[in-house]
Structure formats: C-alpha cells, structure tokens
Amino acid sequence: MASIFSRIIAGEIPSYKVAEDDRHYAFLDINPLSEGHTLVVPKREVDYIFDLTDEEYAALQLFAKRVAAAVEKSVDCARIATAVIGLEVPHAHIHLVPIRTEGDMDFRKAKLKLSPERMAEIAATIASNF
C-alpha cells in the first residue's frame, strides 16, 4: 500500500504544495512546529532516507536547500532548521522548520493550529519565492 506521502504526491490526498520537480515534492506539514514548516520528499517511495542511492540523496538535499531558501524568504525566522526522523511515515522526508531559537525545534511541543486559509497563504508565498 502506498504511503500517505505517495498518495499526496499522486493527488489522492490534498496538500499545501510549495515546490515540485520531476523527482521531489515539498508541502507544508499539517501539524507544524512553526509557520512555514515544510516536508520535502522524494517522489520515489523509499522508507529510510539512507536507503536512497547516493545520487538520489544528494538531489533530495539540494532540492531541500532550494526550498529552505524560499521558506526563509517567506516567513519571519532566524534560520531554517532541518530534521530527519523517519519514524512517523514510512517514506523518506526532510523537515524544514523555521526557527528563532533552538527550542523551536522540539517535536514534543504542541503543534500550531492554523486555518486552511492561513496554510494556503503561507504555501502560496513560499511557492512564489521558490
């Protein structure tokens, strides 16, 4: 069965897409730590990020770097932090989290509750800066 991320990429589940190319897809996390929290995934479904080929891994990181630059231009933050946890969804992905302090990167803290309108606005702003 396809992962939830594969279903998002296929358009079966809606997402707040911010960027895409032929091998990667980036979209807002629906349970964000901060406004602009984005997930970057390879379109090819691979559970563990280190199971990607070297070329796929490098391409994913370079795509994430471009997305991070767009996020940084779009939301108020000091930096874009990255995390690869990989336990919550069996599809390799990189979290890009806008932060002001190191404490902003705590995945145990309460997630933001943003309206669909605000999520769409953030996604459109990031997409326009990509």
Coordinates of N, CA and C in Angstrom, one line a residue:
M1 N 0.8 -1.2 0.0 CA 0.0 0.0 0.0 C 0.9 1.2 0.0
A2 N 0.5 2.2 -0.8 CA 1.3 3.5 -0.9 C 1.3 4.2 0.4
S3 N 2.4 4.9 0.7 CA 2.4 5.7 1.9 C 1.5 7.0 1.7
I4 N 1.2 7.6 2.8 CA 0.4 8.8 2.8 C 1.1 9.9 1.9
F5 N 2.4 9.9 1.9 CA 3.2 10.9 1.1 C 3.0 10.5 -0.4
S6 N 3.1 9.3 -0.7 CA 2.9 8.9 -2.1 C 1.5 9.2 -2.6
R7 N 0.5 9.1 -1.7 CA -0.9 9.5 -2.0 C -1.0 11.0 -2.2
I8 N -0.3 11.7 -1.4 CA -0.3 13.2 -1.6 C 0.4 13.6 -2.9
I9 N 1.5 13.0 -3.2 CA 2.2 13.3 -4.5 C 1.3 12.9 -5.7
A10 N 0.5 11.8 -5.6 CA -0.3 11.4 -6.6 C -1.6 12.3 -6.7
G11 N -1.8 13.1 -5.8 CA -3.0 14.0 -5.8 C -4.2 13.3 -5.2
E12 N -4.1 12.1 -4.6 CA -5.2 11.5 -3.9 C -5.6 12.1 -2.6
I13 N -4.7 12.8 -2.0 CA -4.9 13.5 -0.7 C -4.4 14.9 -1.0
P14 N -5.2 15.9 -0.6 CA -4.8 17.3 -0.8 C -3.6 17.7 0.1
S15 N -2.8 18.6 -0.4 CA -1.7 19.2 0.3 C -1.5 20.6 0.0
Y16 N -0.7 21.3 0.8 CA -0.4 22.7 0.6 C 1.0 22.6 -0.1
K17 N 1.0 22.4 -1.4 CA 2.3 22.2 -2.1 C 3.0 23.6 -2.2
V18 N 4.3 23.5 -2.0 CA 5.2 24.7 -2.1 C 6.2 24.6 -3.2
A19 N 6.5 23.4 -3.6 CA 7.5 23.2 -4.7 C 7.5 21.8 -5.2
E20 N 7.9 21.6 -6.5 CA 7.9 20.3 -7.1 C 8.8 20.3 -8.3
D21 N 9.5 19.2 -8.5 CA 10.2 19.0 -9.7 C 9.9 17.5 -10.1
D22 N 10.6 17.0 -11.1 CA 10.3 15.7 -11.6 C 10.6 14.5 -10.6
R23 N 11.4 14.8 -9.5 CA 11.8 13.8 -8.6 C 11.4 14.1 -7.1
H24 N 11.0 15.3 -6.9 CA 10.8 15.7 -5.5 C 9.5 16.5 -5.3
Y25 N 9.0 16.5 -4.1 CA 7.7 17.2 -3.8 C 7.9 17.9 -2.4
A26 N 7.5 19.1 -2.2 CA 7.6 19.8 -1.0 C 6.2 20.4 -0.6
F27 N 5.8 20.2 0.6 CA 4.5 20.7 1.0 C 4.5 21.0 2.5
L28 N 3.6 21.8 3.0 CA 3.5 22.2 4.4 C 3.1 21.1 5.2
D29 N 3.7 21.0 6.4 CA 3.3 20.0 7.4 C 2.0 20.4 8.0
I30 N 1.0 19.5 8.0 CA -0.3 19.9 8.6 C -0.3 20.0 10.1
N31 N 0.7 19.6 10.7 CA 0.9 19.7 12.2 C 2.2 20.5 12.4
P32 N 2.3 21.7 12.1 CA 3.6 22.4 12.1 C 4.1 22.8 13.5
L33 N 5.4 22.8 13.6 CA 6.0 23.4 14.8 C 6.0 24.9 14.7
S34 N 6.1 25.5 13.5 CA 6.1 26.9 13.2 C 5.5 27.2 11.8
E35 N 5.1 28.4 11.6 CA 4.5 28.7 10.3 C 5.6 28.5 9.2
G36 N 5.3 27.8 8.2 CA 6.3 27.5 7.1 C 6.9 26.2 7.3
H37 N 6.6 25.4 8.3 CA 7.2 24.1 8.5 C 6.8 23.2 7.3
T38 N 7.9 22.8 6.6 CA 7.7 22.1 5.3 C 8.3 20.8 5.3
L39 N 7.7 19.8 4.6 CA 8.2 18.5 4.4 C 8.7 18.4 2.9
V40 N 9.9 17.8 2.8 CA 10.5 17.6 1.4 C 10.7 16.1 1.2
V41 N 10.1 15.6 0.2 CA 10.1 14.1 0.0 C 10.5 13.8 -1.4
P42 N 11.2 12.6 -1.6 CA 11.4 12.1 -2.9 C 10.1 11.5 -3.5
K43 N 9.9 11.6 -4.7 CA 8.7 11.0 -5.3 C 8.7 9.5 -5.3
R44 N 9.9 9.0 -5.4 CA 10.1 7.5 -5.3 C 10.0 7.2 -3.9
E45 N 9.1 6.3 -3.6 CA 8.8 5.9 -2.2 C 9.9 5.0 -1.7
V46 N 10.7 5.5 -0.7 CA 11.7 4.8 0.0 C 11.5 5.1 1.5
D47 N 11.5 4.0 2.3 CA 11.2 4.2 3.7 C 12.2 5.0 4.4
Y48 N 13.5 4.6 4.3 CA 14.6 5.1 5.1 C 15.5 6.0 4.2
I49 N 15.7 7.2 4.6 CA 16.4 8.2 3.8 C 17.8 7.6 3.4
F50 N 18.4 6.9 4.2 CA 19.8 6.4 3.9 C 19.7 5.1 3.0
D51 N 18.5 4.7 2.6 CA 18.4 3.7 1.5 C 18.3 4.3 0.1
L52 N 18.2 5.6 0.1 CA 18.3 6.3 -1.2 C 19.7 6.1 -1.8
T53 N 19.7 6.0 -3.2 CA 21.1 6.0 -3.8 C 21.8 7.3 -3.4
D54 N 23.1 7.3 -3.6 CA 23.9 8.5 -3.3 C 23.4 9.6 -4.2
E55 N 23.1 9.4 -5.4 CA 22.6 10.4 -6.3 C 21.3 10.9 -5.9
E56 N 20.4 10.0 -5.5 CA 19.0 10.5 -5.0 C 19.1 11.3 -3.7
Y57 N 20.0 10.8 -2.8 CA 20.2 11.5 -1.6 C 20.7 12.9 -1.8
A58 N 21.7 13.0 -2.6 CA 22.3 14.4 -2.9 C 21.3 15.3 -3.6
A59 N 20.5 14.7 -4.5 CA 19.5 15.5 -5.2 C 18.4 16.0 -4.3
L60 N 18.0 15.1 -3.4 CA 17.0 15.5 -2.4 C 17.5 16.6 -1.5
Q61 N 18.7 16.5 -1.0 CA 19.3 17.6 -0.2 C 19.4 18.9 -0.9
L62 N 19.8 18.8 -2.2 CA 19.9 20.1 -3.0 C 18.5 20.7 -3.2
F63 N 17.5 19.8 -3.5 CA 16.2 20.4 -3.6 C 15.7 21.0 -2.3
A64 N 16.0 20.3 -1.2 CA 15.6 20.8 0.1 C 16.3 22.2 0.4
K65 N 17.5 22.3 -0.1 CA 18.2 23.6 0.1 C 17.5 24.7 -0.6
R66 N 17.0 24.5 -1.8 CA 16.3 25.5 -2.6 C 15.0 25.8 -1.9
V67 N 14.3 24.8 -1.4 CA 13.0 25.0 -0.7 C 13.3 25.8 0.5
A68 N 14.3 25.5 1.3 CA 14.6 26.2 2.5 C 14.9 27.7 2.3
A69 N 15.5 28.0 1.2 CA 15.8 29.4 0.8 C 14.4 30.1 0.6
A70 N 13.5 29.4 -0.1 CA 12.2 30.0 -0.3 C 11.4 30.2 1.0
V71 N 11.5 29.2 1.9 CA 10.8 29.3 3.2 C 11.4 30.5 3.9
E72 N 12.7 30.6 4.0 CA 13.4 31.7 4.7 C 13.0 33.1 4.2
K73 N 12.7 33.2 2.9 CA 12.3 34.5 2.3 C 10.8 34.8 2.7
S74 N 10.1 33.7 3.1 CA 8.6 33.8 3.2 C 8.1 34.0 4.6
V75 N 8.9 33.6 5.6 CA 8.4 33.7 7.0 C 9.4 34.3 7.9
D76 N 9.0 34.9 9.0 CA 9.9 35.5 9.9 C 10.6 34.5 10.7
C77 N 11.9 34.4 10.5 CA 12.7 33.4 11.3 C 14.2 33.8 11.3
A78 N 14.9 33.2 12.2 CA 16.4 33.4 12.2 C 17.1 32.4 11.3
R79 N 16.6 31.2 11.2 CA 17.2 30.1 10.4 C 16.1 29.1 10.0
I80 N 16.5 28.3 9.1 CA 15.7 27.1 8.8 C 16.4 25.9 9.3
A81 N 15.8 25.2 10.3 CA 16.4 24.0 10.8 C 15.9 22.8 10.0
T82 N 16.7 21.7 10.1 CA 16.4 20.5 9.4 C 16.4 19.4 10.3
A83 N 15.5 18.4 10.1 CA 15.4 17.2 10.8 C 15.0 16.0 9.9
V84 N 15.6 14.9 10.2 CA 15.2 13.7 9.5 C 15.0 12.7 10.6
I85 N 13.7 12.4 10.9 CA 13.4 11.5 12.0 C 13.0 10.1 11.4
G86 N 12.0 10.2 10.5 CA 11.7 9.0 9.7 C 10.9 7.9 10.3
L87 N 10.3 8.1 11.5 CA 9.6 7.1 12.1 C 8.1 7.2 11.9
E88 N 7.6 8.4 11.7 CA 6.2 8.7 11.7 C 5.5 8.3 10.4
V89 N 6.2 8.3 9.3 CA 5.7 7.9 7.9 C 6.8 7.1 7.2
P90 N 6.4 6.0 6.7 CA 7.4 5.1 6.0 C 7.8 5.6 4.6
H91 N 8.2 6.8 4.5 CA 8.6 7.5 3.3 C 9.6 8.5 3.6
A92 N 10.8 8.4 3.1 CA 11.9 9.3 3.4 C 11.4 10.8 3.3
H93 N 11.8 11.6 4.3 CA 11.4 13.0 4.2 C 12.3 13.8 5.1
I94 N 12.4 15.1 4.7 CA 13.2 16.1 5.5 C 12.2 17.1 6.0
H95 N 12.3 17.4 7.3 CA 11.6 18.5 7.9 C 12.4 19.8 7.7
L96 N 11.8 20.9 7.2 CA 12.4 22.2 7.2 C 11.6 23.0 8.1
V97 N 12.2 23.5 9.2 CA 11.4 24.2 10.3 C 12.0 25.6 10.5
P98 N 11.2 26.6 10.2 CA 11.7 28.0 10.5 C 11.8 28.1 12.1
I99 N 12.9 28.6 12.5 CA 13.2 28.7 14.0 C 13.7 30.1 14.3
R100 N 13.5 30.5 15.5 CA 14.1 31.7 16.1 C 15.1 31.3 17.2
T101 N 14.8 30.2 17.9 CA 15.6 29.7 18.9 C 15.7 28.1 18.7
E102 N 16.7 27.5 19.4 CA 16.9 26.1 19.3 C 15.7 25.4 19.9
G103 N 15.0 26.0 20.9 CA 13.8 25.4 21.5 C 12.6 25.2 20.5
D104 N 12.7 26.0 19.4 CA 11.6 25.9 18.4 C 11.6 24.6 17.7
M105 N 12.7 23.8 17.8 CA 12.9 22.6 17.1 C 12.5 21.4 17.9
D106 N 11.7 21.5 18.9 CA 11.3 20.5 19.8 C 10.0 19.8 19.3
F107 N 10.1 18.6 18.8 CA 8.9 17.9 18.2 C 7.9 17.5 19.3
R108 N 8.3 17.6 20.6 CA 7.4 17.2 21.6 C 6.4 18.3 22.0
K109 N 6.7 19.6 21.6 CA 5.8 20.7 21.9 C 4.5 20.7 21.1
A110 N 3.6 21.4 21.6 CA 2.3 21.5 20.9 C 2.4 22.1 19.5
K111 N 1.7 21.5 18.6 CA 1.8 21.9 17.2 C 0.8 23.1 17.0
L112 N 1.1 23.9 16.0 CA 0.3 25.1 15.7 C -1.0 24.6 15.1
K113 N -2.1 25.3 15.3 CA -3.4 25.1 14.7 C -3.6 26.2 13.8
L114 N -3.4 26.1 12.5 CA -3.5 27.2 11.5 C -4.8 26.9 10.7
S115 N -5.5 27.9 10.3 CA -6.7 27.8 9.4 C -6.2 27.4 8.0
P116 N -7.1 26.7 7.3 CA -6.8 26.4 5.9 C -6.4 27.6 5.1
E117 N -7.1 28.7 5.4 CA -6.8 29.9 4.6 C -5.3 30.4 4.9
R118 N -4.9 30.3 6.2 CA -3.5 30.7 6.5 C -2.5 29.7 5.9
M119 N -2.8 28.4 5.9 CA -1.9 27.5 5.3 C -1.8 27.7 3.8
A120 N -2.9 28.0 3.2 CA -2.9 28.3 1.7 C -2.1 29.6 1.4
E121 N -2.2 30.6 2.3 CA -1.4 31.8 2.1 C 0.1 31.6 2.3
I122 N 0.4 30.8 3.3 CA 1.9 30.5 3.5 C 2.4 29.7 2.3
A123 N 1.7 28.7 1.9 CA 2.1 27.9 0.8 C 2.3 28.7 -0.5
A124 N 1.4 29.6 -0.7 CA 1.5 30.4 -1.9 C 2.7 31.4 -1.9
T125 N 2.9 31.9 -0.7 CA 4.1 32.8 -0.5 C 5.4 32.0 -0.7
I126 N 5.5 30.9 -0.1 CA 6.7 30.1 -0.3 C 6.9 29.7 -1.8
A127 N 5.8 29.2 -2.4 CA 5.8 28.8 -3.8 C 6.3 30.0 -4.7
S128 N 5.9 31.2 -4.4 CA 6.2 32.4 -5.2 C 7.7 32.7 -5.0
N129 N 8.3 32.3 -3.9 CA 9.7 32.6 -3.7 C 10.6 31.4 -4.1
F130 N 10.1 30.3 -4.6 CA 10.8 29.2 -5.0 C 11.5 29.4 -6.4

